Short mmCIF file of C-alpha atoms in Angstrom, two decimals:
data_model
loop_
_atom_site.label_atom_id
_atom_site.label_comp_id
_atom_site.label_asym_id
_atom_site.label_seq_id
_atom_site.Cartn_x
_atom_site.Cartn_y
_atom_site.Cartn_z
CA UNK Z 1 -168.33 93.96 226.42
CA UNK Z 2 -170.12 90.62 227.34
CA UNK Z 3 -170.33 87.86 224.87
CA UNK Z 4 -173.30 86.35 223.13
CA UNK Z 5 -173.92 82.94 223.99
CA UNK Z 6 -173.84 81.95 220.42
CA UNK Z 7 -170.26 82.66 220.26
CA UNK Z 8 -169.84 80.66 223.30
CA UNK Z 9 -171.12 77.74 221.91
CA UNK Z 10 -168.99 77.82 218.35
CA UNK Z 11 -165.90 78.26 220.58
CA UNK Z 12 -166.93 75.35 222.86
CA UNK Z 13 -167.20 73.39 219.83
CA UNK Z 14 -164.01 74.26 218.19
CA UNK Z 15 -162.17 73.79 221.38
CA UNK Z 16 -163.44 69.73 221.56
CA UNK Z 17 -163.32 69.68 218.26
CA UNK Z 18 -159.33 70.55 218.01
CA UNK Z 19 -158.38 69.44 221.37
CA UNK Z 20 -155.56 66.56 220.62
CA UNK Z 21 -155.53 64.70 224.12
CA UNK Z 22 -159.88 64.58 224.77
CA UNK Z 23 -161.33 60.90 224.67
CA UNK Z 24 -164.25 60.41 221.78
CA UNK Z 25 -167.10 60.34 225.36
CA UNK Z 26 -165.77 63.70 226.21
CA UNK Z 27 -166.20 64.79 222.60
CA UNK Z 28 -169.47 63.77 222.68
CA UNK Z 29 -170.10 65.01 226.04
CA UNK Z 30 -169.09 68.36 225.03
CA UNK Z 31 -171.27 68.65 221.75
CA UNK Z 32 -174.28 67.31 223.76
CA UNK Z 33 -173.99 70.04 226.22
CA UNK Z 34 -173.73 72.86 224.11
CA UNK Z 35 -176.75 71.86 221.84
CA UNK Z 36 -178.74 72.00 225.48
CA UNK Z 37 -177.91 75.60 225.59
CA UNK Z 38 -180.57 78.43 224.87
CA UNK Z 39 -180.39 78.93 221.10
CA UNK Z 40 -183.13 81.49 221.64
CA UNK Z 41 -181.56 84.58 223.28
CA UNK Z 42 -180.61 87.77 221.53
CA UNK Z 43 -178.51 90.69 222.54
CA UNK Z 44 -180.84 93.70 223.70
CA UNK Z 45 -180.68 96.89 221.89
CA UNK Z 46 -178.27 98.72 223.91
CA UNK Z 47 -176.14 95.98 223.55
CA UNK Z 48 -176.26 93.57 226.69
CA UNK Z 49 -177.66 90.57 227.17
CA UNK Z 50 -180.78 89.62 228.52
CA UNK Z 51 -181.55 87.40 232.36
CA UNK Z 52 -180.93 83.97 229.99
CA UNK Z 53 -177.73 84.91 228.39
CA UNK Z 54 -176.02 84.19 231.67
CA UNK Z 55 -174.51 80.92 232.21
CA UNK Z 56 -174.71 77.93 235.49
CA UNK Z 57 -172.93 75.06 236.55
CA UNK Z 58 -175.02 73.07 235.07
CA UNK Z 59 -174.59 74.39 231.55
CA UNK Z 60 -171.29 74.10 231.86
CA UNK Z 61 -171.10 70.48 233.23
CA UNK Z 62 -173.15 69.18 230.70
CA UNK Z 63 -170.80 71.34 227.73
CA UNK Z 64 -168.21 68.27 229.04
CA UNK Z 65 -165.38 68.20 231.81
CA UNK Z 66 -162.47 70.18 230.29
CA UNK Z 67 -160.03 69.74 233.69
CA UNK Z 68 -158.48 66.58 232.31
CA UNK Z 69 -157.54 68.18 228.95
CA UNK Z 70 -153.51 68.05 228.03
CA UNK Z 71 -151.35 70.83 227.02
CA UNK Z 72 -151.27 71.12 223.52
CA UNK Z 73 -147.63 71.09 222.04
CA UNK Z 74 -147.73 75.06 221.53
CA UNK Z 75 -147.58 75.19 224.98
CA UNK Z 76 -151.50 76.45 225.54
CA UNK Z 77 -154.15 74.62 227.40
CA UNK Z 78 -157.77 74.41 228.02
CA UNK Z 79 -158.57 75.81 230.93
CA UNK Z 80 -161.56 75.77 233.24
CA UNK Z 81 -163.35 79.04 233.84
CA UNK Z 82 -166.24 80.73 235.70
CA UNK Z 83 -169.09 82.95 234.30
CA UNK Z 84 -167.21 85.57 236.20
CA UNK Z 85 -164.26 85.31 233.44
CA UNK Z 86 -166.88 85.25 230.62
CA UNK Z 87 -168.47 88.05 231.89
CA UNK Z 88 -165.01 90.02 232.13
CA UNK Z 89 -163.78 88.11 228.70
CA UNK Z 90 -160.86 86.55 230.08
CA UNK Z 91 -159.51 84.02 232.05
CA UNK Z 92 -158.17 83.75 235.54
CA UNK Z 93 -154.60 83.72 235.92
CA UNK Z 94 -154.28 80.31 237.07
CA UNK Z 95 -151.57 77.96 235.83
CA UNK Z 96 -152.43 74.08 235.16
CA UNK Z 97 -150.33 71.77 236.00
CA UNK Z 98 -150.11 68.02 237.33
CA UNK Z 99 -150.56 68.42 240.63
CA UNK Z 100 -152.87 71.03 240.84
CA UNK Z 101 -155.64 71.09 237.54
CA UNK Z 102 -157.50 74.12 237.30
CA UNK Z 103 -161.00 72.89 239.11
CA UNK Z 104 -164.12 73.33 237.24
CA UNK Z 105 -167.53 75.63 238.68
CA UNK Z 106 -168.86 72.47 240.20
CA UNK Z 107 -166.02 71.51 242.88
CA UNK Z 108 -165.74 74.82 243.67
CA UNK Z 109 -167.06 76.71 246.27
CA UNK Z 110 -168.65 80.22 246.02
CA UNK Z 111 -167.10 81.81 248.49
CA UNK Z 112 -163.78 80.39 246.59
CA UNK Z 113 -164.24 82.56 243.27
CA UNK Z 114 -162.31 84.88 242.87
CA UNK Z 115 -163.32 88.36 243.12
CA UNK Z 116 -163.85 90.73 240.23
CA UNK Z 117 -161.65 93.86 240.39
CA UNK Z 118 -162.45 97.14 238.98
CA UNK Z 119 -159.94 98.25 236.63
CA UNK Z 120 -159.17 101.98 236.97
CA UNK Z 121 -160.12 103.64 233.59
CA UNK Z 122 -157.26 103.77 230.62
CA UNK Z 123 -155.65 107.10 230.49
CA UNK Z 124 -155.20 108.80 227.00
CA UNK Z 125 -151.89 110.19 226.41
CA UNK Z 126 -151.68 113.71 225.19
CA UNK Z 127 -150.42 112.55 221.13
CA UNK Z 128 -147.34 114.93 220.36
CA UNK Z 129 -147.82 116.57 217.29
CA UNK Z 130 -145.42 115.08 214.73
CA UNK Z 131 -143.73 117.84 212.39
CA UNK Z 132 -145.00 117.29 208.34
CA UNK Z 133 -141.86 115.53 205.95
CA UNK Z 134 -140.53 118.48 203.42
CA UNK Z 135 -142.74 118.27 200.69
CA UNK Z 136 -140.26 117.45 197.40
CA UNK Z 137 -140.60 118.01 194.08
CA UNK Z 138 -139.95 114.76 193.01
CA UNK Z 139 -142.58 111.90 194.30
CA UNK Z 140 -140.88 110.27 197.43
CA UNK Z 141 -137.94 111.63 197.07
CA UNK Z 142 -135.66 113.17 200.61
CA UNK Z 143 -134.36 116.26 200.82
CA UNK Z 144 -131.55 116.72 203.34
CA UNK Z 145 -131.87 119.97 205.81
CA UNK Z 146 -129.05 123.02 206.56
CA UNK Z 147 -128.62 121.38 209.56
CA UNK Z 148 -127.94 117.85 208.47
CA UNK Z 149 -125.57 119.28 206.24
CA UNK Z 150 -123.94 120.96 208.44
CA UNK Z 151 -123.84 118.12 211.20
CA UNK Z 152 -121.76 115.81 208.32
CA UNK Z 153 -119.61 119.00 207.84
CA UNK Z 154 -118.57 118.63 211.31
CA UNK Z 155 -118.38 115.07 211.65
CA UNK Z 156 -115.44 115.15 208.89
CA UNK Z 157 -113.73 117.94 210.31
CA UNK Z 158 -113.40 116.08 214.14
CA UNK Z 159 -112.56 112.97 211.43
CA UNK Z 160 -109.22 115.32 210.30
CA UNK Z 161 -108.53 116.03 213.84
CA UNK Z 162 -108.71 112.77 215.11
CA UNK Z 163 -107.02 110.85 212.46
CA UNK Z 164 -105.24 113.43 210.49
CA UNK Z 165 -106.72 112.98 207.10
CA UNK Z 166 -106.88 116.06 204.76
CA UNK Z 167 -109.60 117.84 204.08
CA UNK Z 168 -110.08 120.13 200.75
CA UNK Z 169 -111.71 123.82 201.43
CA UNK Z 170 -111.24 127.13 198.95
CA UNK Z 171 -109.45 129.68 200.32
CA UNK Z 172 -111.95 132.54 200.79
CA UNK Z 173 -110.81 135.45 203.20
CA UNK Z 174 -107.82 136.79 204.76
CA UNK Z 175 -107.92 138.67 207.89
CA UNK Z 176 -105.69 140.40 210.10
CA UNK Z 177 -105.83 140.12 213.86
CA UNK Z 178 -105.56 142.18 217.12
CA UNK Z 179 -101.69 141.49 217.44
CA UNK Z 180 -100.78 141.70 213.37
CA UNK Z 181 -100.75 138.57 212.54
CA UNK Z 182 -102.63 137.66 209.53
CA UNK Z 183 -105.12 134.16 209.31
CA UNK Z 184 -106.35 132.40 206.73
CA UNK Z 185 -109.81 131.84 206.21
CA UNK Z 186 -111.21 128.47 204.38
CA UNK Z 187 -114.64 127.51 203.65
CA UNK Z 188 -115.35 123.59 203.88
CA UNK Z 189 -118.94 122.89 203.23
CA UNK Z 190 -120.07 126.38 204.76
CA UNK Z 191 -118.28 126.38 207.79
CA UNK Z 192 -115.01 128.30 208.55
CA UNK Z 193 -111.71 126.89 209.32
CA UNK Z 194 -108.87 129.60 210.12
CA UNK Z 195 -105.17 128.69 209.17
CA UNK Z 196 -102.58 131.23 211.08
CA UNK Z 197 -100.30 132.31 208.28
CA UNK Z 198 -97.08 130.05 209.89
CA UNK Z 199 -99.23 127.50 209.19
CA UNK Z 200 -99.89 127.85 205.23
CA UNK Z 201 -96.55 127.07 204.16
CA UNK Z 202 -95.64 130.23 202.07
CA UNK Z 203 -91.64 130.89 202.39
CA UNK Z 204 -90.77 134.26 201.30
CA UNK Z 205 -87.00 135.19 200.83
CA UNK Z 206 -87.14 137.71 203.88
CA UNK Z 207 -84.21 140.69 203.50
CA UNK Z 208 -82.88 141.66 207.05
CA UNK Z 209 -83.58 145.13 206.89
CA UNK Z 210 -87.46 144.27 205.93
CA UNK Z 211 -89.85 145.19 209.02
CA UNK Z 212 -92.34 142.73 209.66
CA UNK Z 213 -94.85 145.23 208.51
CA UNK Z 214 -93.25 145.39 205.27
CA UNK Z 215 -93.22 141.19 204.86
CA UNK Z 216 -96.79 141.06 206.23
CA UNK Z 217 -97.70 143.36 203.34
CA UNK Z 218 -95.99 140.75 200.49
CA UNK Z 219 -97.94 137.93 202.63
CA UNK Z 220 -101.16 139.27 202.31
CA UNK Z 221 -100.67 140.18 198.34
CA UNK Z 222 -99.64 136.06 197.97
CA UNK Z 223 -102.70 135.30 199.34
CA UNK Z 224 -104.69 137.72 197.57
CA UNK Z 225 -103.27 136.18 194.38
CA UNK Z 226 -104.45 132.50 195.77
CA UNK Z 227 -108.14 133.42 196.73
CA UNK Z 228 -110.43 130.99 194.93
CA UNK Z 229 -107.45 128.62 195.61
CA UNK Z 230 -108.16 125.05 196.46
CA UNK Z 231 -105.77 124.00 199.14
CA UNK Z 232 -105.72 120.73 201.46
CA UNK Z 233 -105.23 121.01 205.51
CA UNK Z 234 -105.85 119.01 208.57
CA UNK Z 235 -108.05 119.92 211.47
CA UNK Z 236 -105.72 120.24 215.02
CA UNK Z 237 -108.39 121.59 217.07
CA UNK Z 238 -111.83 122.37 217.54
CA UNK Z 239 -113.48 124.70 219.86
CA UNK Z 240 -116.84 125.88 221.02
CA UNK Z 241 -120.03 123.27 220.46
CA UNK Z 242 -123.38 124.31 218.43
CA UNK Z 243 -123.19 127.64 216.91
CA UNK Z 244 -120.55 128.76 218.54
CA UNK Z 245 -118.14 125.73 217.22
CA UNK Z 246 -114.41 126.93 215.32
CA UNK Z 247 -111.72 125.20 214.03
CA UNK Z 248 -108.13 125.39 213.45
CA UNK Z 249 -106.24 123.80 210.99
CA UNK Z 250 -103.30 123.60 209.55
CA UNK Z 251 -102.04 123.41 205.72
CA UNK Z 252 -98.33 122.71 206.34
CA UNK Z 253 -99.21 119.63 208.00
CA UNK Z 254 -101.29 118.49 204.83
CA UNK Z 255 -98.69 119.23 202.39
CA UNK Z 256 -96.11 117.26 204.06
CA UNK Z 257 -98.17 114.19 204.50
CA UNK Z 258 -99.03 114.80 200.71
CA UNK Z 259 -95.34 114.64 200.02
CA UNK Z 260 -94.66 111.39 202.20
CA UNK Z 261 -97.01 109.76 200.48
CA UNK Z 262 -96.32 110.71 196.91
CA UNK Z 263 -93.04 111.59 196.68
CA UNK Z 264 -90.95 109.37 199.22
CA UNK Z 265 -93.12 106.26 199.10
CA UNK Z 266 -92.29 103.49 196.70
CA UNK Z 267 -94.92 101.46 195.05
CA UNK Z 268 -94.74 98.34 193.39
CA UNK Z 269 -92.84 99.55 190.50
CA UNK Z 270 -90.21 100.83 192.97
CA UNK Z 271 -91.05 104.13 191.72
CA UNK Z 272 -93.02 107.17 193.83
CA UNK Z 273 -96.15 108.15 192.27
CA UNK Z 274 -94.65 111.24 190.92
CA UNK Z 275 -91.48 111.27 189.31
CA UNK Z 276 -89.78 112.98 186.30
CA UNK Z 277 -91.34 112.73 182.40
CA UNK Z 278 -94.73 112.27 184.54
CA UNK Z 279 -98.24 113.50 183.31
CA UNK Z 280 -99.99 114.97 186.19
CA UNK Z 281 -102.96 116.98 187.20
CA UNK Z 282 -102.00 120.30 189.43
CA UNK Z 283 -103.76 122.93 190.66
CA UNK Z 284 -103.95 126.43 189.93
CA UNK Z 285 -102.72 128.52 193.36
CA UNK Z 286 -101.99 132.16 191.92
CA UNK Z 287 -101.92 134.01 188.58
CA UNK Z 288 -99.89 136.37 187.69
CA UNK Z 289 -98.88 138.46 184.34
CA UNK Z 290 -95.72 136.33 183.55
CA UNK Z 291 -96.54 133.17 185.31
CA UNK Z 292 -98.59 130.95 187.35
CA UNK Z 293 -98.31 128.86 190.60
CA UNK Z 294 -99.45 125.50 190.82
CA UNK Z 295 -99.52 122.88 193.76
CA UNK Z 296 -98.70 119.29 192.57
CA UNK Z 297 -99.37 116.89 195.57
CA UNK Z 298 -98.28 119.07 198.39
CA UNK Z 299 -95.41 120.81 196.43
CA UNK Z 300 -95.60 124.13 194.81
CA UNK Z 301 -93.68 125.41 191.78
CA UNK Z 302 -94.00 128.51 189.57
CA UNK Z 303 -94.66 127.78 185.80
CA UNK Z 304 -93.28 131.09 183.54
CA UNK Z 305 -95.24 131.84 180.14
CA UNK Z 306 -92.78 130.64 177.83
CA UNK Z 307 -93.44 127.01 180.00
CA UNK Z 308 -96.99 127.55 179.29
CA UNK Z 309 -97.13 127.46 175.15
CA UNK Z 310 -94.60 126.93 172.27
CA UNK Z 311 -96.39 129.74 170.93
CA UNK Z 312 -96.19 133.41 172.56
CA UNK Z 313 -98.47 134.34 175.89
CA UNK Z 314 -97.75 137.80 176.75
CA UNK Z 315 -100.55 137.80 179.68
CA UNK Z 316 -101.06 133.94 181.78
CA UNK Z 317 -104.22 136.24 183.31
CA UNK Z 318 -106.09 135.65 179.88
CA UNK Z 319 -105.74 131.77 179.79
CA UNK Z 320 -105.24 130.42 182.97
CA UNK Z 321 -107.67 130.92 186.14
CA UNK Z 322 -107.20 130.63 190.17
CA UNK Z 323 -109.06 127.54 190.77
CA UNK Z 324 -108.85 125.48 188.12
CA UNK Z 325 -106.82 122.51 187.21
CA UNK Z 326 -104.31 122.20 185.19
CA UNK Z 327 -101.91 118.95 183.43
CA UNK Z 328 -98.50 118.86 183.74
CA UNK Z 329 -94.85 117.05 182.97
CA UNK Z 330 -92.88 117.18 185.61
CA UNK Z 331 -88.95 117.48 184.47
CA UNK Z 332 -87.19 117.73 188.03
CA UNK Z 333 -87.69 116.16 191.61
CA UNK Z 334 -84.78 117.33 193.97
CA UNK Z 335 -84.98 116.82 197.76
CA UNK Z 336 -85.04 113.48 199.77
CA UNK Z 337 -87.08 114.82 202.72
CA UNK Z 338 -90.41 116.28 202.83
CA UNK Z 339 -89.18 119.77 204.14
CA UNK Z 340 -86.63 120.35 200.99
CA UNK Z 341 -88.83 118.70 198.20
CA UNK Z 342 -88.84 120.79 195.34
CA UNK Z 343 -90.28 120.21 191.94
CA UNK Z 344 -90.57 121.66 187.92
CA UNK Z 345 -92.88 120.79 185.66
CA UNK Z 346 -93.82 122.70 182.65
CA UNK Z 347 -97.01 122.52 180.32
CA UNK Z 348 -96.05 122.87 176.79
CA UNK Z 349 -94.11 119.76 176.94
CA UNK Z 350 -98.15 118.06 176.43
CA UNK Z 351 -97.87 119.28 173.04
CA UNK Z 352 -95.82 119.02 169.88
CA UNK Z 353 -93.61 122.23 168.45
CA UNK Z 354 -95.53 123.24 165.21
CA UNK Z 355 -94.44 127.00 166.09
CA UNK Z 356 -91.58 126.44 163.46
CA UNK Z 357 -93.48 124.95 160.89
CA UNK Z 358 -95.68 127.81 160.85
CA UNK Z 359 -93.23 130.64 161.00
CA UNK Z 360 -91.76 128.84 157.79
CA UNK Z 361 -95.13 128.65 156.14
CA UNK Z 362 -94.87 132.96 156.04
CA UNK Z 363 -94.26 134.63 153.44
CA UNK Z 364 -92.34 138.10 153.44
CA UNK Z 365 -93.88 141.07 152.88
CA UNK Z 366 -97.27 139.52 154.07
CA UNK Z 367 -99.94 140.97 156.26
CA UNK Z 368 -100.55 138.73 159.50
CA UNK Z 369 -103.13 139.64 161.70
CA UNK Z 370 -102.14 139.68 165.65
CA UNK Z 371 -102.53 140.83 169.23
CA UNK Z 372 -100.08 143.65 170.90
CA UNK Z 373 -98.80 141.60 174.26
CA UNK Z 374 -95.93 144.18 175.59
CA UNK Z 375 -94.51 147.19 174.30
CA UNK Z 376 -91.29 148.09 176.11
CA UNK Z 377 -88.25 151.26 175.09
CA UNK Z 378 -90.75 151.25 171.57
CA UNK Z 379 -90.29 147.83 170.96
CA UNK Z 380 -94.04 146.15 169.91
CA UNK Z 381 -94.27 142.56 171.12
CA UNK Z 382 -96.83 140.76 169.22
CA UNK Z 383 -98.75 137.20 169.29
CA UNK Z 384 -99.73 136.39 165.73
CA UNK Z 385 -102.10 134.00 164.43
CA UNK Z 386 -101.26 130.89 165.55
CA UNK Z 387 -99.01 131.82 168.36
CA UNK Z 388 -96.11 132.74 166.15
CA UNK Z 389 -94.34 135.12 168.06
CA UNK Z 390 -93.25 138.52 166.47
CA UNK Z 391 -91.32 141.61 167.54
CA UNK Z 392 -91.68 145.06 165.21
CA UNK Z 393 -89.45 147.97 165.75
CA UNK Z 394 -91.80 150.59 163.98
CA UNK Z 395 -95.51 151.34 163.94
CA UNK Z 396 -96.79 153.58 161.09
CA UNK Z 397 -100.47 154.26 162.47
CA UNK Z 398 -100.76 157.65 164.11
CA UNK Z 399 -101.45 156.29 167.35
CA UNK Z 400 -99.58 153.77 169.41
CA UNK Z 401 -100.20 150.82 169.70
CA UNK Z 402 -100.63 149.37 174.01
CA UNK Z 403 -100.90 146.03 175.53
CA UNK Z 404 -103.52 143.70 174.19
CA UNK Z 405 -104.48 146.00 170.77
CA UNK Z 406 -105.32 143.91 167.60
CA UNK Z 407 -102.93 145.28 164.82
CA UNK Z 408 -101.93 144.17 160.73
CA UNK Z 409 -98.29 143.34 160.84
CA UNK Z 410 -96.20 143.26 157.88
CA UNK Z 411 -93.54 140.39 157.72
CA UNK Z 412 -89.94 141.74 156.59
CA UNK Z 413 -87.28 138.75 158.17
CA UNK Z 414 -88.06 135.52 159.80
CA UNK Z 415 -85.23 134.38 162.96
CA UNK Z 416 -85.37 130.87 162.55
CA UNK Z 417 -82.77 130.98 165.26
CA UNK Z 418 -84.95 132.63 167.54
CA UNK Z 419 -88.34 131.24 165.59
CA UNK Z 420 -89.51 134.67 165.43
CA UNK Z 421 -90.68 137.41 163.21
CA UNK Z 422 -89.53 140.62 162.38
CA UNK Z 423 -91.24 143.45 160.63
CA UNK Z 424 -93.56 146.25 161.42
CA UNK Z 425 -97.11 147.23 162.48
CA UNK Z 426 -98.91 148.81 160.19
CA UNK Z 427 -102.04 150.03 161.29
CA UNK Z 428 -104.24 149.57 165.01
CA UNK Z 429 -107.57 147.04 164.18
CA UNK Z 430 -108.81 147.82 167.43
CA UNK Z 431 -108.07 149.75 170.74
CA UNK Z 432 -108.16 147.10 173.53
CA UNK Z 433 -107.62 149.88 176.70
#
């Protein structure tokens, strides 16, 4: 869009004004030609100017000679320029220098100016429509997509592979393949890694004569027992990319690097992490009536109920849970290599014996209220208040009494050998079937 002249002559007069290397004459030259300029022209409605907006020689000889001007130290110059270049709005690409100054309208000749170009018109881009930000619940606040999540998902697991650190999934499906052999299914962060069973490190004592139908059969009831289990493995190959990505991992390979490191290193104490008459936190692997199985860094170890509480558990099922952690004392480390580590801890060792105390505080011939935990050849095993444990030959309700029935039972003899009492039920509370 063409300029109005009034602009022309407020940037004429800044330029002297500022220019470092002019002489005071060519200062004054310079204001005295732009105050000979129209002052009376005006833009026309439609926005051009009119015949005596355009600009001559002379005009511009008598606004001063700019050619001599010096580069300022920001590296710009004054430079000479046609009504061609106003016209346009910018300058002509020529470069001052020493030996050859930009020349000014009046020692050029017309058939030197350089030609006006037509510039092809701009081009608009199509814009790509940019997809909306989830909207959040909370102001400003990000909110990380399904397939973020499961981009870091797989960045760890090719981590595991590639430098063999373990990786913590829950065992959540067993299945049994094509040829037999059963696999291992673990969920870390949504996504499915498959351990082959040779791979989860669970030794059976195998009899000869057992078929391998027969052991497959006691390998998938262990894992039964462990699913919910949190177990560690390492990632030793991944196949497939996108949707169609699977991985293979292996839990042996975890374990032992588990026992390396906390069982066979020495720190600065010059002791390994775990040792005997050591409080430490295990998990919970499989539960079963008369025990449970716990890993403790890598090593595995059954735990039997009288282990569990000085008191009397007649089913772990009720107290302890496949999943959850558990704190133990370990008592025993045997083994010097990671393959023949072996390890027993117990949990009632947290906790002080009161059980004698309290079967002392009894008095004969009292009623004691309690749970039924095993009955066995008419023998009635029961818990009683406090975990006192009690065994009664003789039940004189009608009915009988079965596992986990609330009954009144009537102390006759206290063991103190045995800390346990004897006596008899009396009557069933409540049926528990």
């Amino acid at each position: 869009m063409p300029r109005k002249k009034s602009e022309v002559i407020t940037e004429v007069n800044d330029t002297a004004e500022t220019q470092e290397g002019l002489e005071n004459q060519d200062f004054h030259d310079a204001q005295e030609g732009a105050e000979n300029l129209d002052q009376e022209n005006v833009m026309l409605e439609d926005g051009t100017l009119n015949e005596n907006d355009s600009f001559n020689a002379d005009d511009l000889h008598d606004a001063g000679d700019l050619t001599g001007a010096e580069t300022k130290p920001n590296g710009y110059s004054i430079e000479a320029f046609n009504t061609a270049d106003f016209e346009s709005g910018v300058f002509n690409g020529a470069t001052v220098t020493e030996d050859n100054p930009l020349s000014t309208l009046e020692n050029t000749e017309p058939d030197q100016l350089p030609e006006r170009t037509a510039q092809a018109p701009r081009q608009r881009q199509p814009r790509t429509p940019t997809p909306a930000p989830i909207l959040t619940l909370e102001v400003g606040g990000e909110v990380m997509t399904q397939k973020d999540k499961d981009d870091i998902a797989w960045h760890e697991i090719k981590n595991s592979q590639v430098s063999g650190t373990p990786l913590t999934g829950s065992l959540g499906k067993v299945e049994i393949m094509d040829s037999g052999s059963l696999i291992a299914i673990v969920e870390y962060r949504g996504q499915r890694i498959a351990i082959p069973m040779k791979e989860m490190m669970i030794n059976l004592d195998r009899p000869e004569e057992q078929s391998d139908n027969e052991y497959n059969e006691r390998l998938a009831r262990v894992l039964n027992r462990m699913m919910g289990a949190e177990i560690d493995f390492i990632v030793r190959g991944i196949t497939g990319t996108g949707d169609d990505r699977a991985a293979v991992a292996s839990r042996r390979a975890a374990m032992l690097r588990l026992r390396r490191r906390y069982y066979l290193t020495n720190g600065s104490n010059g002791k390994p992490q775990v040792y005997p008459d050591r409080i430490v936190e295990a998990r919970i692997t499989a539960v079963s009536q008369m025990a449970i199985r716990v890993e403790i860094f890598g090593v595995e170890t059954s735990i039997r109920n009288q282990d569990l509480s000085w008191g009397y558990i007649g089913d772990a099922r009720d107290h302890y849970y496949v999943g959850d952690t558990v704190q133990v004392k370990v008592f025993r480390v045997t083994g010097n290599t990671p393959e023949t580590l072996t390890i027993r801890a117990d949990v009632k060792s947290l906790t002080a014996d009161n059980t004698r105390e309290k079967l002392m505080a009894l008095k004969l011939q009292s009623n004691v209220m309690g749970k039924v935990t095993d009955v066995r050849q008419g023998v009635i095993f029961v818990n009683l208040v406090g975990g006192i444990r009690a065994v009664a030959h003789r039940c004189f309700d009608r009915r009988k009494p079965g596992r986990n029935d609330d009954v009144v039972f009537i102390v006759t003899k206290i063991d103190e050998e045995s800390s346990t009492a004897l006596g008899m039920v009396s009557r069933i509370v409540k049926r528990n079937l």
